[in-house]
Short mmCIF file of C-alpha atoms in Angstrom, two decimals:
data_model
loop_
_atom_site.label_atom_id
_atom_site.label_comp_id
_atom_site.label_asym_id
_atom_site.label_seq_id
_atom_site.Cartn_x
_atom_site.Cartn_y
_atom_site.Cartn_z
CA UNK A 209 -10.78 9.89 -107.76
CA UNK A 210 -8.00 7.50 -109.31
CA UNK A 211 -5.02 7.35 -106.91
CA UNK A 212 -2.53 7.33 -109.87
CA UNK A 213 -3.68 10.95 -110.98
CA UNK A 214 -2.33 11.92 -107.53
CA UNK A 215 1.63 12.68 -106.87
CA UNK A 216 2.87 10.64 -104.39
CA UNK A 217 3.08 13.16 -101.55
CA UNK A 218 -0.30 13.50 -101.87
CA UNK A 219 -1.53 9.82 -101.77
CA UNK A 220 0.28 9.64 -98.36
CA UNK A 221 -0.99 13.12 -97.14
CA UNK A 222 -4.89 11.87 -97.94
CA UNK A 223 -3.52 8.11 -96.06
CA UNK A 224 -2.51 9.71 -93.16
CA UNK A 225 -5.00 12.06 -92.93
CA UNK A 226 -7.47 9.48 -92.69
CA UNK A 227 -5.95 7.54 -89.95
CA UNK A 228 -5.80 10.92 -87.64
CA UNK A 229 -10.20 10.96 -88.44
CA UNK A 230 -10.07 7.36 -87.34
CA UNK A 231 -7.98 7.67 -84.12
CA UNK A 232 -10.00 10.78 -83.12
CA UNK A 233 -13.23 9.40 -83.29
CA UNK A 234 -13.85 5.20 -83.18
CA UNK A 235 -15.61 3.81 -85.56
CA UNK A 236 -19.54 2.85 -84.77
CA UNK A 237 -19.00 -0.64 -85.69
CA UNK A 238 -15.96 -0.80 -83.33
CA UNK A 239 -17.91 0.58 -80.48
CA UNK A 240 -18.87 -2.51 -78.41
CA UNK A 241 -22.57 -3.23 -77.64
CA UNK A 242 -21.65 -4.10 -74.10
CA UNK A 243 -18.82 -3.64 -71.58
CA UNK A 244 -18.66 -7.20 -70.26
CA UNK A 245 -17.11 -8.06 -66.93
CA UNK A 246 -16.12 -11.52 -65.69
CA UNK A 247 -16.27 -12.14 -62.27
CA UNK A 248 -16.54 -15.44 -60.12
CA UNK A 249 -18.63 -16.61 -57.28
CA UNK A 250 -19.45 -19.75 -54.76
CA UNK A 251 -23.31 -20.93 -54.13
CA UNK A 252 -21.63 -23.74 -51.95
CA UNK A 253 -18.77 -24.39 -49.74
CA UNK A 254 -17.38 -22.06 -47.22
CA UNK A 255 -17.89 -19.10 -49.33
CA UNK A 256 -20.86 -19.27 -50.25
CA UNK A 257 -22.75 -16.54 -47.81
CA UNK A 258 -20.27 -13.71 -48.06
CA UNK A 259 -19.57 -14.00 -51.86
CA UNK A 260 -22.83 -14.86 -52.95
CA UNK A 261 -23.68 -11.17 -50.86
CA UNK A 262 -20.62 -9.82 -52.79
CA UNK A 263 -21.53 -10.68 -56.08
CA UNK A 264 -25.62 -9.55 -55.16
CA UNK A 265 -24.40 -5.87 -54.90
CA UNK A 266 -22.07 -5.95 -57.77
CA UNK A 267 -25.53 -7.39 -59.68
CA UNK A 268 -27.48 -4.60 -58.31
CA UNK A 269 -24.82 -2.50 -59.54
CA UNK A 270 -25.18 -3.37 -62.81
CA UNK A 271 -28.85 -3.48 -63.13
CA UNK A 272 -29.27 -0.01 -61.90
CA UNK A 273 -26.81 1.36 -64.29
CA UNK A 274 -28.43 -0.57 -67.21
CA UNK A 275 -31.83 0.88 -65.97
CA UNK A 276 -30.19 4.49 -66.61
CA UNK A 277 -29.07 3.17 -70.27
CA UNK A 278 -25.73 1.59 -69.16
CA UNK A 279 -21.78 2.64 -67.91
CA UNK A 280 -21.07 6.47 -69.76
CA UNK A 281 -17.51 5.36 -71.98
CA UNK A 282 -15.29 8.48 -72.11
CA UNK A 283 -13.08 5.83 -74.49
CA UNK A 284 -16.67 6.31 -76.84
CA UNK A 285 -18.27 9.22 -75.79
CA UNK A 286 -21.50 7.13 -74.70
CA UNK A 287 -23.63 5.39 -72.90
CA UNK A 288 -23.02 1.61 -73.31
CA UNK A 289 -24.63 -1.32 -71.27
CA UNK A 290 -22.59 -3.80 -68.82
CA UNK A 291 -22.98 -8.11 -68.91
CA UNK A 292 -21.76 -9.38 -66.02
CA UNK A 293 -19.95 -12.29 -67.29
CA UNK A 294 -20.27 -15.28 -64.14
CA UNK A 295 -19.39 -18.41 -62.87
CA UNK A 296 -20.12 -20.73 -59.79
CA UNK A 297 -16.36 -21.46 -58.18
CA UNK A 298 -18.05 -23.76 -55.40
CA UNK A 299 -15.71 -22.24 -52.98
CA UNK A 300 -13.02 -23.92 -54.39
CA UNK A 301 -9.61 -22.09 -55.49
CA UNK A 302 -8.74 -24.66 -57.85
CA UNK A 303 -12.07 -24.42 -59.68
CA UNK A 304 -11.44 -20.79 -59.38
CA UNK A 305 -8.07 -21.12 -61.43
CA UNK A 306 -9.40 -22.26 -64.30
CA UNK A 307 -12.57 -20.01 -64.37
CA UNK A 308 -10.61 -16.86 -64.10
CA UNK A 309 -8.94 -18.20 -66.74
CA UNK A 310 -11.63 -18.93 -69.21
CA UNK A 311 -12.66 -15.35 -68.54
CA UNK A 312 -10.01 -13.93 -70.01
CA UNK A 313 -8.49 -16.14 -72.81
CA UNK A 314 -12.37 -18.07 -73.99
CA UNK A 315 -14.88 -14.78 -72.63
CA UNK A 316 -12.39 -12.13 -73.41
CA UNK A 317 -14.07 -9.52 -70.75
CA UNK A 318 -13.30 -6.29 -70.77
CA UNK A 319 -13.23 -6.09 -66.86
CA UNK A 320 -11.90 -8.26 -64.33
CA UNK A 321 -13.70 -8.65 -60.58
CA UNK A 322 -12.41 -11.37 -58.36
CA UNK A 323 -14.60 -13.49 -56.00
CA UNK A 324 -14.55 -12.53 -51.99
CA UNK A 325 -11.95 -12.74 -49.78
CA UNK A 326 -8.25 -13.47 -50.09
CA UNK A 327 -8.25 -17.14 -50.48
CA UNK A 328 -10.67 -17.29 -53.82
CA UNK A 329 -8.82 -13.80 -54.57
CA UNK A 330 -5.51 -15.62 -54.54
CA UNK A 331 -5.47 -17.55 -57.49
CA UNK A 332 -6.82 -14.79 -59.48
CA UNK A 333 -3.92 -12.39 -58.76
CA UNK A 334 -0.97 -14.05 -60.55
CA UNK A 335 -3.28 -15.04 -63.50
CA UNK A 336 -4.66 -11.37 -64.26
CA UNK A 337 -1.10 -10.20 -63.93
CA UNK A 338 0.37 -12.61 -66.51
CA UNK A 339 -2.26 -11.81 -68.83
CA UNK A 340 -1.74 -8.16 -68.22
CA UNK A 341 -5.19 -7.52 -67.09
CA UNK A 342 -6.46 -5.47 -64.29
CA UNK A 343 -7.91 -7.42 -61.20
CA UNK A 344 -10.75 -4.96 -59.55
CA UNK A 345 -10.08 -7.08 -55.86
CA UNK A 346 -13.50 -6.54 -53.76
CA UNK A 347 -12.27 -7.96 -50.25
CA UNK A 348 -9.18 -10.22 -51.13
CA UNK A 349 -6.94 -7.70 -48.41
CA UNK A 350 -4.38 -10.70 -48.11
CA UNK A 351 -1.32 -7.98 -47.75
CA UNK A 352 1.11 -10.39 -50.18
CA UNK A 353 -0.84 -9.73 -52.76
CA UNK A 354 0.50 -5.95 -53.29
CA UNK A 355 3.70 -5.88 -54.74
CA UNK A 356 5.61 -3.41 -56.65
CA UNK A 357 6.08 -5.67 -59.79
CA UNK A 358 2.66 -5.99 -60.15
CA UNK A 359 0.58 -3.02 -61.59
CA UNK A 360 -2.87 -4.47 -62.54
CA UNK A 361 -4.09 -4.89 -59.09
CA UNK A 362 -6.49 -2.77 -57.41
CA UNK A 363 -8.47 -3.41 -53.98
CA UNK A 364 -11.68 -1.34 -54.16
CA UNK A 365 -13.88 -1.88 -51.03
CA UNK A 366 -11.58 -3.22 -48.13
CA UNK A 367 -7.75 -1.38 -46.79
CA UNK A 368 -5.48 -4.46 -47.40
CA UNK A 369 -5.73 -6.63 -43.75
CA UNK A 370 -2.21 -5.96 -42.75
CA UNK A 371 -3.24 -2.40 -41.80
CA UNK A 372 -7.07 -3.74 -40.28
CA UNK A 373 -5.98 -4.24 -36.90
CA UNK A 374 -3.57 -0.90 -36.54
CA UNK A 375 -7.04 0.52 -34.25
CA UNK A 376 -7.58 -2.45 -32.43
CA UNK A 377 -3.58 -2.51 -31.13
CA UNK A 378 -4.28 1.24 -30.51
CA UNK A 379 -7.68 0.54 -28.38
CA UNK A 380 -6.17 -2.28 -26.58
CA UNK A 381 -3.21 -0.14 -25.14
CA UNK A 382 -5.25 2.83 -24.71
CA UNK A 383 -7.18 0.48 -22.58
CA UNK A 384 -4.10 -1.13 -20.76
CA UNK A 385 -4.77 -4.62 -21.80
CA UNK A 386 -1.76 -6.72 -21.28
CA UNK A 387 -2.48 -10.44 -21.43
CA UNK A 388 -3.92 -10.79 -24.81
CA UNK A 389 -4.23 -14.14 -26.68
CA UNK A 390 -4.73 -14.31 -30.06
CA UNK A 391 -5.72 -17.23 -32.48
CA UNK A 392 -5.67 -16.57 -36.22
CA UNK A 393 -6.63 -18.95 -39.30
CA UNK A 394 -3.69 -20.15 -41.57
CA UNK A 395 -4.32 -18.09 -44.30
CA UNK A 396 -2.77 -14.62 -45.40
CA UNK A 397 -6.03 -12.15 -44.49
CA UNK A 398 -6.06 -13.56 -41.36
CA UNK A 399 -2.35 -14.43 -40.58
CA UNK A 400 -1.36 -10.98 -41.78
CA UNK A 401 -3.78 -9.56 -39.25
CA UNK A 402 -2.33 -11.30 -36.37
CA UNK A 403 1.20 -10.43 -37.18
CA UNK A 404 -0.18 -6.57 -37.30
CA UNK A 405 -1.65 -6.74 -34.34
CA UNK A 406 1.31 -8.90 -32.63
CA UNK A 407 3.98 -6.37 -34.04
CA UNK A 408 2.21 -3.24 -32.95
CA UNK A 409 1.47 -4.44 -29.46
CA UNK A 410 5.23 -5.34 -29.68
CA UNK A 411 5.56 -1.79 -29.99
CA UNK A 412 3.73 -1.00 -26.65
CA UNK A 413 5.61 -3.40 -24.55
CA UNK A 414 3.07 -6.05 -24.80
CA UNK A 415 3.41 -9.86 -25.83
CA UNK A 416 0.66 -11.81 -25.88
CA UNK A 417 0.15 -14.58 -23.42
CA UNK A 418 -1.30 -17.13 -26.63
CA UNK A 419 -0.25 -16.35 -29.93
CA UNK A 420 -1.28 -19.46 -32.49
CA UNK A 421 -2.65 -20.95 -35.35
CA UNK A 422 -5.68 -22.85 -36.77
CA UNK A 423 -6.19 -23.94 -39.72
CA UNK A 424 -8.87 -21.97 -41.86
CA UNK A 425 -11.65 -25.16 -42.09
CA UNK A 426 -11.63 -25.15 -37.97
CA UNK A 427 -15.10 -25.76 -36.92
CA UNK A 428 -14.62 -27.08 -33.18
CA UNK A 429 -13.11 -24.42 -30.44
CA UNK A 430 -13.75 -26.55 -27.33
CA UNK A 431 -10.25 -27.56 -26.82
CA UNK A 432 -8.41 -24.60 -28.18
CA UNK A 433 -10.61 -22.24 -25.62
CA UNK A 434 -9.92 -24.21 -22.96
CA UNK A 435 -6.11 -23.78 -23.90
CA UNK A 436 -6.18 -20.09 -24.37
CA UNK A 437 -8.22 -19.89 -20.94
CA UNK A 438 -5.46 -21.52 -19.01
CA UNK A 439 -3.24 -18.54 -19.88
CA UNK A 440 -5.73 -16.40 -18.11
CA UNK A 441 -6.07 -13.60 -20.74
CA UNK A 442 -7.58 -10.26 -20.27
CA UNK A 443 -8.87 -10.22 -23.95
CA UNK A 444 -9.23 -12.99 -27.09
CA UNK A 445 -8.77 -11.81 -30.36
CA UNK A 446 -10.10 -14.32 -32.96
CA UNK A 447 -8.90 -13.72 -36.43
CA UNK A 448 -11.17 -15.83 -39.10
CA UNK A 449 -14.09 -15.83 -41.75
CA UNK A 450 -17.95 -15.86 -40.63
CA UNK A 451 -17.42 -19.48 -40.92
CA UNK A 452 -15.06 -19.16 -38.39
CA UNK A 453 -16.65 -16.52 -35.81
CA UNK A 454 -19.46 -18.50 -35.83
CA UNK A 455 -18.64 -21.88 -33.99
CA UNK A 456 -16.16 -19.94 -32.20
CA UNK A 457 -18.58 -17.86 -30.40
CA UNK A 458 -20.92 -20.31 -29.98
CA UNK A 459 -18.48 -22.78 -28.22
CA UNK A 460 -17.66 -19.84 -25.57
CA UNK A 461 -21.29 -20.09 -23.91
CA UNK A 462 -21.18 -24.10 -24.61
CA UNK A 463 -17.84 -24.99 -22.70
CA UNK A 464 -18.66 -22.74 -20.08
CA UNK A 465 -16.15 -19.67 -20.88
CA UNK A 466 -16.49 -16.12 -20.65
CA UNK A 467 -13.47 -13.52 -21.27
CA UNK A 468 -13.27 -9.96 -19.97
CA UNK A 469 -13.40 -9.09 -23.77
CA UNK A 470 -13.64 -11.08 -27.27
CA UNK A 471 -13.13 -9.70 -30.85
CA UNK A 472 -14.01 -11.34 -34.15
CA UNK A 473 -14.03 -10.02 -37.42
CA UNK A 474 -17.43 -10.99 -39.12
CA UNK A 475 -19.77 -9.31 -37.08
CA UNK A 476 -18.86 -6.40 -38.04
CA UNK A 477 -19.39 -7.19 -41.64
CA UNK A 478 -22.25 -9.63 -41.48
CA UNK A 479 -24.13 -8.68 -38.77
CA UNK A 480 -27.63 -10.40 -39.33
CA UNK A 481 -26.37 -13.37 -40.24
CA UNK A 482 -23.90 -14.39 -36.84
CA UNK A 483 -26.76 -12.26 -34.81
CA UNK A 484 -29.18 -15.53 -35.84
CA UNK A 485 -26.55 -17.93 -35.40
CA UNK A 486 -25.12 -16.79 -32.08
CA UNK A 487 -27.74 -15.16 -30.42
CA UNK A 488 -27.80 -11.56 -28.64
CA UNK A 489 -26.63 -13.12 -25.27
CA UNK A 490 -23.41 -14.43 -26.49
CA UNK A 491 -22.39 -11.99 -28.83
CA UNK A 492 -22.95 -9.19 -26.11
CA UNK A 493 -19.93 -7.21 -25.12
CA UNK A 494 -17.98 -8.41 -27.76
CA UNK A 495 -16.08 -6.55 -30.18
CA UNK A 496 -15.65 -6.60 -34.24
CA UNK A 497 -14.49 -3.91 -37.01
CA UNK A 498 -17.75 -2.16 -37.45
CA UNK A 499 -18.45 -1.19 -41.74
CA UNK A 500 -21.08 0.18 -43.71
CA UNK A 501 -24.04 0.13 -43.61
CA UNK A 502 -23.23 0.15 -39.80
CA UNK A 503 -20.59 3.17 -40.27
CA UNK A 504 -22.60 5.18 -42.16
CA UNK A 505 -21.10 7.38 -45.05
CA UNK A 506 -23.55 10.07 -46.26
CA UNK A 507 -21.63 12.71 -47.76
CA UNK A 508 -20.29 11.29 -50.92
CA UNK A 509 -18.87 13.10 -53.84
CA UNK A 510 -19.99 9.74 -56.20
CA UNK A 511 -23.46 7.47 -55.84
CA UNK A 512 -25.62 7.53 -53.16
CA UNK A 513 -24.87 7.96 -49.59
CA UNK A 514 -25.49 4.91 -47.19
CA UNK A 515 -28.92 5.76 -46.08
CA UNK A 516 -30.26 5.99 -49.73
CA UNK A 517 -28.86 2.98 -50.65
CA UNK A 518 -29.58 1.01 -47.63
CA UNK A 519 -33.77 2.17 -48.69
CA UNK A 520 -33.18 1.37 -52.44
CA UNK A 521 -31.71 -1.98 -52.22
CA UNK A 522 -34.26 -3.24 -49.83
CA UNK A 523 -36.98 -1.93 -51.86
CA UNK A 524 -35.34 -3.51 -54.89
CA UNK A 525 -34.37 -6.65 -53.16
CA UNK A 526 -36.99 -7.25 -50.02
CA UNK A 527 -33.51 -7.57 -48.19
CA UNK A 528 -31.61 -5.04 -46.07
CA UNK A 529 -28.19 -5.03 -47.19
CA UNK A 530 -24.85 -6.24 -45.39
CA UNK A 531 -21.37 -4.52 -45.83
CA UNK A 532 -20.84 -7.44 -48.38
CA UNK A 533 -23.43 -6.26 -50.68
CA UNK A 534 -22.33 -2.67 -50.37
CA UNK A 535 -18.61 -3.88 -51.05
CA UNK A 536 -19.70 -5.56 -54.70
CA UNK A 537 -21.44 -2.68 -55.20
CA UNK A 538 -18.48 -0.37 -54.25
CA UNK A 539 -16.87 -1.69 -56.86
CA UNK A 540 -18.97 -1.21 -59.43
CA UNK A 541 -18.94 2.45 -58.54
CA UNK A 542 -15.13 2.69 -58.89
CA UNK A 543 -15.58 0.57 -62.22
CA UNK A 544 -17.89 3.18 -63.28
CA UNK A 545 -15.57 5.95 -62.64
CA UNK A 546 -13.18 4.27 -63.96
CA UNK A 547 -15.20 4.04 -67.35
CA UNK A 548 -16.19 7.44 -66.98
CA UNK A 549 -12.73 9.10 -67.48
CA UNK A 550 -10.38 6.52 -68.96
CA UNK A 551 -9.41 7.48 -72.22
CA UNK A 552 -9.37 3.90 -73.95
CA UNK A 553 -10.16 0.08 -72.61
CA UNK A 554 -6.66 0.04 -72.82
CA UNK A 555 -5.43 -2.19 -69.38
CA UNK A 556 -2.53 0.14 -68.46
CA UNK A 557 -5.17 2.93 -69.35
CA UNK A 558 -7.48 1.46 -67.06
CA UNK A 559 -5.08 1.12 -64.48
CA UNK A 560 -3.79 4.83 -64.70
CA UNK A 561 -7.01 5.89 -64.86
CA UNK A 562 -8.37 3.91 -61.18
CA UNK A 563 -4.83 5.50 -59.98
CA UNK A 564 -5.86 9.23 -60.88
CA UNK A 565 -9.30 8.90 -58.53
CA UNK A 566 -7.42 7.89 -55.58
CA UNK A 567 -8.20 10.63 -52.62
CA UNK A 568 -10.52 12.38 -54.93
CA UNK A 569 -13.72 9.72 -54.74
CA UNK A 570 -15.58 9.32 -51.64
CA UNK A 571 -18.62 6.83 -51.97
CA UNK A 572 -21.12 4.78 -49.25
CA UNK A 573 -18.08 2.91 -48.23
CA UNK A 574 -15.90 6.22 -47.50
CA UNK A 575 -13.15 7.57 -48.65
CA UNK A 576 -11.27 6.05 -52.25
CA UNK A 577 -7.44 5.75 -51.84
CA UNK A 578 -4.79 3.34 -52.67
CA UNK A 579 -0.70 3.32 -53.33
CA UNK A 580 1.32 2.77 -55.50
CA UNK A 581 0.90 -1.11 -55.33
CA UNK A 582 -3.07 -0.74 -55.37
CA UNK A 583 -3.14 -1.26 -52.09
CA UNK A 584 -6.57 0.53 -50.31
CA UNK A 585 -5.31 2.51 -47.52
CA UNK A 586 -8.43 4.93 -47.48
CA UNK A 587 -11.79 3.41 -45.53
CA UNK A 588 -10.65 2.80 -42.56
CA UNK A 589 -11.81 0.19 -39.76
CA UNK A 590 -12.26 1.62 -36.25
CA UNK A 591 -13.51 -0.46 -33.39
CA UNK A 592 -16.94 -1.46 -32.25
CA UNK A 593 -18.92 -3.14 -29.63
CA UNK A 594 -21.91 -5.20 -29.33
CA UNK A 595 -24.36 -3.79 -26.53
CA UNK A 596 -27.46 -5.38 -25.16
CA UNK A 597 -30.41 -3.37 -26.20
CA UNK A 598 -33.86 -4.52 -25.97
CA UNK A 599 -34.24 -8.15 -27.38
CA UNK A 600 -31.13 -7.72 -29.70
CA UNK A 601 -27.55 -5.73 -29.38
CA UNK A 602 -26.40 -2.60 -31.33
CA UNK A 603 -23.42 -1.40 -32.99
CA UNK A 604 -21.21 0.85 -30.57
CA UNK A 605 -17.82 2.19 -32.10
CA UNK A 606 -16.14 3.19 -29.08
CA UNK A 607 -12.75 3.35 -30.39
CA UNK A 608 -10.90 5.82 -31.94
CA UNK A 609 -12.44 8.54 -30.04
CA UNK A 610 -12.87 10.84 -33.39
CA UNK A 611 -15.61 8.49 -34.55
CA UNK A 612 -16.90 7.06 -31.28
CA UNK A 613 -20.61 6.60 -30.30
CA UNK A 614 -20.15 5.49 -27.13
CA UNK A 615 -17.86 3.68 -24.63
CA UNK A 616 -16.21 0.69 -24.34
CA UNK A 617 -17.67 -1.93 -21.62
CA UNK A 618 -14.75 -3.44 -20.20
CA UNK A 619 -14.15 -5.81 -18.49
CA UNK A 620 -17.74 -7.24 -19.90
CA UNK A 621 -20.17 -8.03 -17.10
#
């Protein structure tokens, strides 16, 4: 057909009716052969343990869904495979800077997954939000990060640490606990705890007896215990990474020292690991935020439950899994949602999209919810302790009573 046998009305009828076929169906060359996502992680420094165990269940992730024939695309109407796009930060946020970087200006991902925790997740915050990209933010719960200005954040696996000690103040009142000394690292997940916990004691008419910082590289405790002991507290919260907990509660047994009660974080999250280091005799009695796989999550509405899980990624691995693996792998599952009803790869899409599934998706690491900011203010963090049993110690949550086990040993013998 010549277009100049055509009136004009017509040659613009037949142009437009051609771009309404092409907007309601893609085109198969522009459907992508992969859904790549760029993510970071450390194999040294600090880091290394909990985000190398991060990025392990965001790989099993993503080999399982290959496995099935890849991520369904409601954008294509099809199965399509993921490439998990990675590299080695060394634990260092400056290296991290200009990885997250090349991810999205040299890789050009279609997904964005930060590294673990708030420091590494830092840097990558203000970079996917100039490039208008949306940062899926495992563990980085550093509270600053959550603004209103900013609407391509999203934390999938972890509520942001401001609200993480919110049960603890509760179970320390409800236990009538007065002298309380904390010691938090100088960085914003662990400094925003503190000020949580120190504000909603505040609330109960309590102010603690030690309230200080350390910086977040602090290795030796010796002196600083001795220096919290001379204000003769009832309990010591310690707010820091595994790296942290670690030499902490080994230099309790190794100066001599032993507190009615202790909390730390990490145990809670990498249980194994600070069970070897420590020992069962000094991490007795103590307490920690207890998370899957030890809170166990079985009725889901998306994946499989804990249990199943817990069974397939040791069989697939040879490893049982930590709460770090099941966070990486968390967030592939909201990913995958994500794919699974977003209209386009669009970033605002994507973001609208995540938005729509929070309080309707419950997976292995409970219940999917976030605000306005991105913030994750479902999956909450009650409090546990460890008991003596046998040659090892258990996971008790003793505290709120809704989702307790057992109860609380206090003071601990």
């Amino acid at each position: 057909m010549r277009w100049k046998s055509l009136a004009p009305g017509m040659v613009l009828l037949l142009v437009v009716s051609a771009g309404c076929a092409g907007a309601s169906q893609p085109a198969a060359s522009a459907i992508p052969a992969q859904i790549s996502i760029g993510t970071l992680y450390a194999s040294s420094g600090s880091f290394a343990t909990s985000s190398g165990a991060q990025y392990a269940g965001l790989q099993y992730w993503a080999k399982e869904i290959n496995a099935a024939g890849g991520v369904q695309v409601a954008a294509y109407q099809k199965k399509i495979p993921v490439k998990i796009v990675a590299y080695n930060d060394q634990s260092s946020a400056t290296t991290a800077t200009t990885l997250y970087d090349q991810l999205i200006t040299q890789d050009h991902v279609n997904l964005l997954v930060a590294d673990f925790g708030s420091v590494l997740t830092s840097v990558a915050v203000p970079i996917a939000q100039e490039h208008k990209m949306v940062l899926f933010d495992v563990t980085g719960t550093g509270a600053s990060f959550f603004t209103p200005n900013n609407p391509y954040l999203v934390l999938t696996s972890l509520p942001t640490s401001a609200v993480w000690p919110d049960t603890l103040a509760q179970f320390l009142l409800a236990q009538h606990i007065a002298k309380i000394a904390i010691l938090y690292d100088s960085n914003d997940f662990t400094q925003s705890q503190a000020t949580t916990l120190h504000a909603q004691l505040a609330k109960g008419g309590v102010t603690p007896v030690y309230y200080s910082a350390t910086p977040t590289n602090t290795t030796s405790y010796g002196t600083l215990l001795h220096t919290i002991a001379a204000t003769n507290p009832d309990a010591v919260i310690e707010f820091g990474y595994n790296t942290n907990d670690i030499p902490f509660l080994q230099a309790l047994p190794a100066n001599g020292l032993k507190f009615k009660m202790v909390f730390t974080i990490f145990p809670g999250q990498l249980f194994d690991l600070i069970l070897k280091a420590v020992g069962p005799q000094a991490l007795a009695y103590t307490y920690t935020y207890p998370t899957p796989p030890l809170v166990k999550y079985n009725t889901v509405n998306y994946g499989p439950g804990i249990d199943t899980f817990s069974q397939q990624f040791q069989a697939a691995t040879g490893s049982a899994p930590n709460f770090l693996n099941v966070a990486g792998y968390n967030a592939g599952l909201v990913i995958q949602d994500t794919l699974e009803h977003a209209k386009n790869l669009d970033q605002q899409t994507l973001r609208q999209t995540v938005a729509s599934l929070s309080g309707k998706l419950s997976t292995l690491d409970g219940p999917f919810a976030i605000d306005a900011t991105g913030a994750q203010i479902g999956e909450p963090l009650p409090v546990a302790q460890l008991v003596p049993s046998g040659n090892t110690d258990k996971i008790v949550v003793v505290y709120p009573p809704s989702v307790a086990t057992g109860s609380a040993v206090y003071p601990a013998p």
